[in-house]
Each structure stands twice: as C-alpha cells, then as structure tokens.
Short mmCIF file of C-alpha atoms and ligand atoms in Angstrom, two decimals:
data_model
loop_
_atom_site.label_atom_id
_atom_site.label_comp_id
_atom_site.label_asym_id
_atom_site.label_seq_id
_atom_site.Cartn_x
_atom_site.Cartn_y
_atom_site.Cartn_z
CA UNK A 983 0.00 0.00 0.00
CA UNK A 984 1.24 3.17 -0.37
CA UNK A 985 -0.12 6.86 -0.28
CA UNK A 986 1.11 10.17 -1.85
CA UNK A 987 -0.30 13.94 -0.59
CA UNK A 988 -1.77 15.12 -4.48
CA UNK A 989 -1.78 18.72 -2.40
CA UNK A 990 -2.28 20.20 0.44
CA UNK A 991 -2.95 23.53 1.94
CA UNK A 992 -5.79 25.96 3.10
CA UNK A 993 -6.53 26.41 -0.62
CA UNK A 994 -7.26 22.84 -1.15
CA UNK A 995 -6.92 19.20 -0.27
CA UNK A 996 -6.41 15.70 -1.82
CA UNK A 997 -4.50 12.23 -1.32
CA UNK A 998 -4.19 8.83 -2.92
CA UNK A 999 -4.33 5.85 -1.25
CA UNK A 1000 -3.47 2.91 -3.48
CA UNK A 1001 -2.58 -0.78 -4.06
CA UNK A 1002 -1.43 -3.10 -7.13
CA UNK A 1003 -5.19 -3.12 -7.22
CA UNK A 1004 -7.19 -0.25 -6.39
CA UNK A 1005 -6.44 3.50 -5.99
CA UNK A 1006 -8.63 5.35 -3.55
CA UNK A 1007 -8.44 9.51 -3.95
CA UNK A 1008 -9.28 10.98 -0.49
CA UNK A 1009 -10.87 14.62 -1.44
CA UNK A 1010 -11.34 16.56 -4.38
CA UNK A 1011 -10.49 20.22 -2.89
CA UNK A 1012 -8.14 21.02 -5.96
CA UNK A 1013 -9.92 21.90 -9.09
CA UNK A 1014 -10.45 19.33 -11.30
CA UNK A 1015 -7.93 19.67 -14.18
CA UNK A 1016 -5.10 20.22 -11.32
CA UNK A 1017 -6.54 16.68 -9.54
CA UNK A 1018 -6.10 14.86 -13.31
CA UNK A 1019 -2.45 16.36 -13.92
CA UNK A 1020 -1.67 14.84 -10.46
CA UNK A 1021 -3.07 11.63 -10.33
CA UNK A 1022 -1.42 11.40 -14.28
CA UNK A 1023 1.69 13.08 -12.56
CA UNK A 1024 2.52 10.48 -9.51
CA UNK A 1025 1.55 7.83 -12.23
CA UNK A 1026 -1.57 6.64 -11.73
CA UNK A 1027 -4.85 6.70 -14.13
CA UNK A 1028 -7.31 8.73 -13.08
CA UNK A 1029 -9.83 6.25 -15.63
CA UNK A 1030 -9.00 3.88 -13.12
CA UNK A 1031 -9.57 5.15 -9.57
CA UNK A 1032 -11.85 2.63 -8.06
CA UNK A 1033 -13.54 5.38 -5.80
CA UNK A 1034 -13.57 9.12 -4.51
CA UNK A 1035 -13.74 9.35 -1.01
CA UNK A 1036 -14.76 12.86 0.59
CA UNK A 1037 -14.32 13.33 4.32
CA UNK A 1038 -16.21 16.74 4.60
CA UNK A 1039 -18.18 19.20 2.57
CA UNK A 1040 -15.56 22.07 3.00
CA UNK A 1041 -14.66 23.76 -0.54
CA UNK A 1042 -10.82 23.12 0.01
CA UNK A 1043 -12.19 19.48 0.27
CA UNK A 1044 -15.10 18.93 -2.14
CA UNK A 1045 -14.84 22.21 -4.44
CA UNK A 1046 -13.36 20.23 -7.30
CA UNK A 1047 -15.68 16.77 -7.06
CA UNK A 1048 -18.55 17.98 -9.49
CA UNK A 1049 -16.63 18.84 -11.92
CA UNK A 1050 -13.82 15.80 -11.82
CA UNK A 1051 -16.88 13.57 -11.56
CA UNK A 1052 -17.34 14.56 -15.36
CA UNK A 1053 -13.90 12.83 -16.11
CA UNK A 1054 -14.20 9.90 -14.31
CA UNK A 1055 -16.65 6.92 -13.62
CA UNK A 1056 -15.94 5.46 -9.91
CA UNK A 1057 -18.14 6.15 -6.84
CA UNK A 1058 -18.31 8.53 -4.52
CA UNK A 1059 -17.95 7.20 -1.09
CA UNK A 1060 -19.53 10.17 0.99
CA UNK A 1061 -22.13 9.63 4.05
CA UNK A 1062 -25.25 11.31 4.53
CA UNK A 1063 -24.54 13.91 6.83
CA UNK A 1064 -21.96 15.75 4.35
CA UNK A 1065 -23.75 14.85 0.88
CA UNK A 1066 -26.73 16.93 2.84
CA UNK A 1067 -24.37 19.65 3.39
CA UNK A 1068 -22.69 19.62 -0.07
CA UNK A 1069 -25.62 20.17 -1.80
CA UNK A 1070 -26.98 23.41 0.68
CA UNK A 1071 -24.45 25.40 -0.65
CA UNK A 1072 -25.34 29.09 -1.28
CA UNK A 1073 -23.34 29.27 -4.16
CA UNK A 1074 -24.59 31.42 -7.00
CA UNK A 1075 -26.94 30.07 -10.01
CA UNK A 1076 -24.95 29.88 -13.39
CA UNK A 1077 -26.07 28.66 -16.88
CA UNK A 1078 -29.86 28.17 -15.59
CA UNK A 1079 -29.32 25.86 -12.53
CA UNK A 1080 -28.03 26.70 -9.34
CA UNK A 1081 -24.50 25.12 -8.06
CA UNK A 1082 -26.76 23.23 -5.32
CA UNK A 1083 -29.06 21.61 -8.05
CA UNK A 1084 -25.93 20.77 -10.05
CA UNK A 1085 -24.18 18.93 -7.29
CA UNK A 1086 -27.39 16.69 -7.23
CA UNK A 1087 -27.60 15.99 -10.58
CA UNK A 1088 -24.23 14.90 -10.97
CA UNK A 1089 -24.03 13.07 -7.61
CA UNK A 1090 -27.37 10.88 -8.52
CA UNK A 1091 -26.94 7.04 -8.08
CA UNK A 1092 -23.02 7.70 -7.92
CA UNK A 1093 -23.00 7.45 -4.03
CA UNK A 1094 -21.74 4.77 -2.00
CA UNK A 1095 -22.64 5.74 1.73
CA UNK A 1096 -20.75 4.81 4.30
CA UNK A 1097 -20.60 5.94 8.37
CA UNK A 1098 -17.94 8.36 9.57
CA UNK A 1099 -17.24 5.77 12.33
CA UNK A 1100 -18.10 2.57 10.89
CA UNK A 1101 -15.35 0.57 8.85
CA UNK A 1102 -16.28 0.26 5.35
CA UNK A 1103 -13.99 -1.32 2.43
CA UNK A 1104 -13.20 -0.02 -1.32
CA UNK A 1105 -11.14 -2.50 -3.11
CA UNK A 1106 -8.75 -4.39 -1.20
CA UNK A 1107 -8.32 -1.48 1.41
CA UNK A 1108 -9.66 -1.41 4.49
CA UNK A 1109 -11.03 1.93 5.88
CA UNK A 1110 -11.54 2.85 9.35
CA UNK A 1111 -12.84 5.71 9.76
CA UNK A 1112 -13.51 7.88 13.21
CA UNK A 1113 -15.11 11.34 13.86
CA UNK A 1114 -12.76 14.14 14.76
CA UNK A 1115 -13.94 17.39 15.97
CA UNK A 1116 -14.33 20.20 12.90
CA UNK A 1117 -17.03 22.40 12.10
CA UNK A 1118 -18.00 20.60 9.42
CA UNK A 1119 -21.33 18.15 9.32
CA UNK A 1120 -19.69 15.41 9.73
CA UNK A 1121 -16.11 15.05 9.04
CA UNK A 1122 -13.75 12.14 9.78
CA UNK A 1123 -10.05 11.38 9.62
CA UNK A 1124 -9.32 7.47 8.71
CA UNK A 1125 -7.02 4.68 8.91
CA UNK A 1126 -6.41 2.83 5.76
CA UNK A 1127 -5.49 -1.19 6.50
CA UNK A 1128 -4.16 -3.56 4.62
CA UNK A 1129 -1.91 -6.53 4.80
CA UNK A 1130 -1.54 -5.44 8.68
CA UNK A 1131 -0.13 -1.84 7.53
CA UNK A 1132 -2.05 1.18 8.94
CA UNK A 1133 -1.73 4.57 7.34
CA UNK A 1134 -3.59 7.60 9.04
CA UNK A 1135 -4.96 10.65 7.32
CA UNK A 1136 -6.29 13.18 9.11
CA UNK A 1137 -6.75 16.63 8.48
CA UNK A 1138 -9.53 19.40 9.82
CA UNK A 1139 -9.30 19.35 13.63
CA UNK A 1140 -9.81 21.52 16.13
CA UNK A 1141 -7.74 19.22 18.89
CA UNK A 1142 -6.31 15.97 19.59
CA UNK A 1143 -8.96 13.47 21.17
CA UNK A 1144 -8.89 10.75 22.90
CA UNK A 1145 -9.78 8.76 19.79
CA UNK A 1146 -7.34 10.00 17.74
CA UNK A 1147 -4.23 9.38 20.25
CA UNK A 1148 -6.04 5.62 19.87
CA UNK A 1149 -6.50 5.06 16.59
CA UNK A 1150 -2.66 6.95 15.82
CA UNK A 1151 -0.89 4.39 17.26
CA UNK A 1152 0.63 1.29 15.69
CA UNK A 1153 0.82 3.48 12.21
CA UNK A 1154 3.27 3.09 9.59
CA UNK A 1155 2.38 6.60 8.36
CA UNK A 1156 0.33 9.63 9.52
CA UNK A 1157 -0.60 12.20 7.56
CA UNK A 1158 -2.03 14.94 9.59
CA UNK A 1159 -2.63 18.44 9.70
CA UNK A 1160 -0.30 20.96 11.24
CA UNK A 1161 -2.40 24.09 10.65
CA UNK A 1162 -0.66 27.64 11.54
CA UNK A 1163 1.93 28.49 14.13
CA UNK A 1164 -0.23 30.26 16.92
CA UNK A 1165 1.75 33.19 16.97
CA UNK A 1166 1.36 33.94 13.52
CA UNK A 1167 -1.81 32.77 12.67
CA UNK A 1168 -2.77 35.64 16.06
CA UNK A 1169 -0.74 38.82 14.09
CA UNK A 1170 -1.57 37.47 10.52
CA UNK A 1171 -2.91 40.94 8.81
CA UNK A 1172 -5.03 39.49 6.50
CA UNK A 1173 -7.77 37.17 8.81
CA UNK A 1174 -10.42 38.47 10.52
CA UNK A 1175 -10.78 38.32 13.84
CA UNK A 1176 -13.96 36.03 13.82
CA UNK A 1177 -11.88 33.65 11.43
CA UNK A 1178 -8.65 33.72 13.63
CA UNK A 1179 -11.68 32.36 16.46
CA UNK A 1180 -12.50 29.91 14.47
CA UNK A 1181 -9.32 28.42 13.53
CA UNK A 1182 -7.99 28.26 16.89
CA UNK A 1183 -11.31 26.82 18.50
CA UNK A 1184 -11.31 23.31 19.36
CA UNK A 1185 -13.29 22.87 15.96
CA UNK A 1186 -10.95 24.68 13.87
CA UNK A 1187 -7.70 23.54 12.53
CA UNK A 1188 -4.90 21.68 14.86
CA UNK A 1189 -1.82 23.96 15.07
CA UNK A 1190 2.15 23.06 15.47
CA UNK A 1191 2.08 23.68 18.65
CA UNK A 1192 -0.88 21.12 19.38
CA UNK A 1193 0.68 18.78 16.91
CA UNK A 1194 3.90 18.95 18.85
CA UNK A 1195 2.71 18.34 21.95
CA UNK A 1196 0.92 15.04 20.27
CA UNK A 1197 4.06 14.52 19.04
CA UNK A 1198 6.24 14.48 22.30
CA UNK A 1199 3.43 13.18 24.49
CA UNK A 1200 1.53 10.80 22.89
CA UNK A 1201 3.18 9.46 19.72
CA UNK A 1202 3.93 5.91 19.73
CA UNK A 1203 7.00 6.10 17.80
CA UNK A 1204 5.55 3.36 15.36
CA UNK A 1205 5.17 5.49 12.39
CA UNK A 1206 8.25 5.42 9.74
CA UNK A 1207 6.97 8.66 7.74
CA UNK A 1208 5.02 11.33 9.18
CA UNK A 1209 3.83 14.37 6.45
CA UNK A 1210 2.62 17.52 7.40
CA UNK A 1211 -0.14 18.48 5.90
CA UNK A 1212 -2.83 21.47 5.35
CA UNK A 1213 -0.84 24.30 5.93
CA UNK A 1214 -1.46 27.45 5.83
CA UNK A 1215 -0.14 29.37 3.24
CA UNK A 1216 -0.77 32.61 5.69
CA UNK A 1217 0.06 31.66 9.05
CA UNK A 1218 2.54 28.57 8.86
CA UNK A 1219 5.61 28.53 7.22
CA UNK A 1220 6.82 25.15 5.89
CA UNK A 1221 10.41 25.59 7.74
CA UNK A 1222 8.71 26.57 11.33
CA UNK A 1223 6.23 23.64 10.74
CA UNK A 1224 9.13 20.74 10.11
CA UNK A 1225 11.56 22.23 12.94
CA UNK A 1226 8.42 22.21 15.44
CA UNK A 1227 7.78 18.67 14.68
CA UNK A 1228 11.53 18.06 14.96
CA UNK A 1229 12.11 19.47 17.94
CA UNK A 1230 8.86 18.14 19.21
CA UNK A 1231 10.35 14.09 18.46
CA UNK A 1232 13.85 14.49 19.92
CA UNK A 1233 11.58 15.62 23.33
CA UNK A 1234 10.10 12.18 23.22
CA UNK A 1235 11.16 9.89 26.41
CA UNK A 1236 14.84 8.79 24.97
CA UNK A 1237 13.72 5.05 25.76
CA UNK A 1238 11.35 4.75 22.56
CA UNK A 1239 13.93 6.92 20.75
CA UNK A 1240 11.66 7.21 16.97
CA UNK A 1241 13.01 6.69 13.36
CA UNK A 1242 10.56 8.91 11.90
CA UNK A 1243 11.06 11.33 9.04
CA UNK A 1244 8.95 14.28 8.84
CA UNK A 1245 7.93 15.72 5.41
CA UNK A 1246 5.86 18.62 4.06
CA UNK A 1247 3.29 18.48 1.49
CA UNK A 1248 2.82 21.51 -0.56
CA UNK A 1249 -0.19 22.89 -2.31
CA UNK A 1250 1.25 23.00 -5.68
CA UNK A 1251 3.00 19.70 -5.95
CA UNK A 1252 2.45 16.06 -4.94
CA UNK A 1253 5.03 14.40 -2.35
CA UNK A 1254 6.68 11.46 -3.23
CA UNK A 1255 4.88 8.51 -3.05
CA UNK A 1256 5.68 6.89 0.62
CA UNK A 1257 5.20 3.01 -0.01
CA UNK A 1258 4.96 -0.22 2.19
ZN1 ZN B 1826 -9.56 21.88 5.10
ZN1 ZN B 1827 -12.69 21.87 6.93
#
C-alpha cells in the first residue's frame, strides 16, 4: 500500500491511497484539471480510480468533485450527513441551474454511503474511519489497513482526542494536519478576527504547537513517515512547521527513541509517493 499527498494547503486538499489493485483519492479540494495532472503526474490513471472518497463538505475538500466527476466513472464514497451539506451550498446560479441543483444531478446514483465511524472497504483497502472534531457536518479522519499496515490521514481538527491518540498508534504513516503556528496565525494581517476564532477553536484547525505536543506526548514512535499536511499558506511557514515537529520528536522519552522522518506536502506539488 502506499499513499502520496496530491496537495495540500488551506486552498485545497487531496490524497491517494493505493494498491497493485485499487487506488482510492481521499478529497477533491483542488480543481479538477489540477486533480487529473496529479493523479497522471505520480503515475496513476485517473480512468482507473476505483472510488472518490470525501471526508467533509468544506470547498478546500469537495470544491473540485462535481466537476472531476465529469472525467471519471468510480463512486463517490460520501455519508449522509456531508452529501446533505454539499448540496446546501449558497453558491450562485450559473447557466440556468443553481450550483446546489448541479451537485445533485451529478451526484445521482453515484453514491456509496458509508458511516464516519463505521469501517467500510473499497477495493482491497480497508477503511476505518472515526469522527474528529471540525465544524464541518460530519467530518472524519481514517485509517487505511491492509496486509496489517495502517496509514492515518487526518486533516480538519480543532484538537487531539482521545480517539485520535487511539487510533494513531501502531501506524506506519500519519498524515495529519499541522495548521498555523499560533503566533502567527494571532498577528496574521489578513484574517479576521472572527476567522482567527474559528481556527484556533477546538473545531478549527490543529496547530504546530498542538501537533507537537501530540508529538512528544503521545506518539507511539511506530510510524516510519510522518507528512505535514494542510498548511497554511498565511500563518505557517513550511520551515517553522518541520523544525516544530523536529524538535517536538527528539523531546520524546529517549527510551522509545523514533526513526521517523517528517515531510511537508505543498499545495502546488504532490510528495513522493511513501510506499509499504
Ligand atoms: Zn480543510
Ligand atoms: Zn474543513
């Protein structure tokens, strides 16, 4: 199995999970021509994927799925609670039908629904989904299984659970969200201050300084590759991110001393494929 970060940033989100046998995209927040180039870039067919799965109805998650789903035939594998909140988007009407109407239409008898915390299977991967806490309707972060290897997405959280710590351990890779530096993300210009609230709420997005202290405290050492992922192209800087997360592993208790490489994924290209 092995997994590759298509792109990743505030702008936009997608990975692919894949096997000999089946290749699994994870959300279509880039627009659609940018997800083909990708998929076609790290080698893959996008003709072939065997399903799109969305974790929540965010635009940097789902903005590119209607169109894409004109350029390819698999499945969307999206449960109820975010295909309801896809389609009650308030974006604008355009050529006749409203953006809502067109999500519909192009969704119809294409859904495969599955529970954010009820395992589910596409191919010959196993996915085990849990809940993580976003404000979104329903969004999860997952575990994707096979042959005994565990690789962990997660992305969109406001803090680190008590599920999450659970369901992190034993990985062979994490991808996960490290958000905005704190101190940044607090003088950053730009945000409002009702959006600075929500990104640092425990629904928001999970900082380097949270992710550190997972990092130091709770991380199991297991995992061989950990990427960074979703950050903020206003409040992070790829440099601060990777040093925090550094810093944060030589902390750990020196008797589970990890061998774990930390990488960044960027919003304009894929990483390199990590494999198993
Ligand atoms: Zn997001
Ligand atoms: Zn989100």
């Amino acid at each position: 199995m092995k997994v590759t970060v298509l792109g990743s940033g505030s702008t936009g989100n997608a990975v692919l999970v894949a096997t000999e046998k089946t290749r699994v995209l994870v959300d279509a927040g880039l627009s659609a021509k940018q997800l083909l180039e990708r998929i076609a870039a790290v080698g893959e067919d996008s003709a072939r994927l065997d399903g799109i799965l969305i974790t929540h109805e965010h635009s940097d998650h789902a903005g590119g799925l209607r169109v894409l789903l004109k350029s390819v035939n698999c499945p969307v594998f999206i449960s109820e609670a975010t295909e309801n909140a896809y389609y009650s988007t308030r974006k604008g009407v355009s050529n006749g039908d409203s953006e809502a109407v067109k999500r519909r239409d192009v969704l119809k008898n294409r859904t495969e629904k599955i529970e954010s915390s009820r395992e589910f299977r596409i191919g010959d991967i196993d996915f085990e989904p849990f809940s993580v806490p976003h404000d979104a309707a329903d969004n999860f972060g997952f575990i994707a299984k096979k042959d005994g290897v565990r690789i962990a997405t997660l992305m969109d959280f406001g803090h680190v659970t008590t599920l999450i710590k659970e369901k992190l351990r034993r990985c062979a890779a994490i991808v996960v969200e490290s958000n905005h530096s704190r101190d940044m993300l607090k003088t950053c210009p730009i945000y409002s201050w009702d959006l600075k609230q929500r990104i640092l709420s425990r629904t928001g997005h999970l900082s380097n300084e949270d992710l550190s202290d997972w990092l130091t405290n709770d991380f199991d050492g297991a995992a061989r590759e950990i990427v960074l992922a979703h950050l903020s192209q206003r409040a992070n800087e790829p440099h601060l991110a990777r040093l925090m997360a550094e810093t944060a592993l030589e902390m750990r208790p020196n008797f589970f001393k990890a061998e774990t490489r930390i990488t960044i994924s960027y919003h304009k290209q894929p990483t390199d494929w990590i494999e198993f």
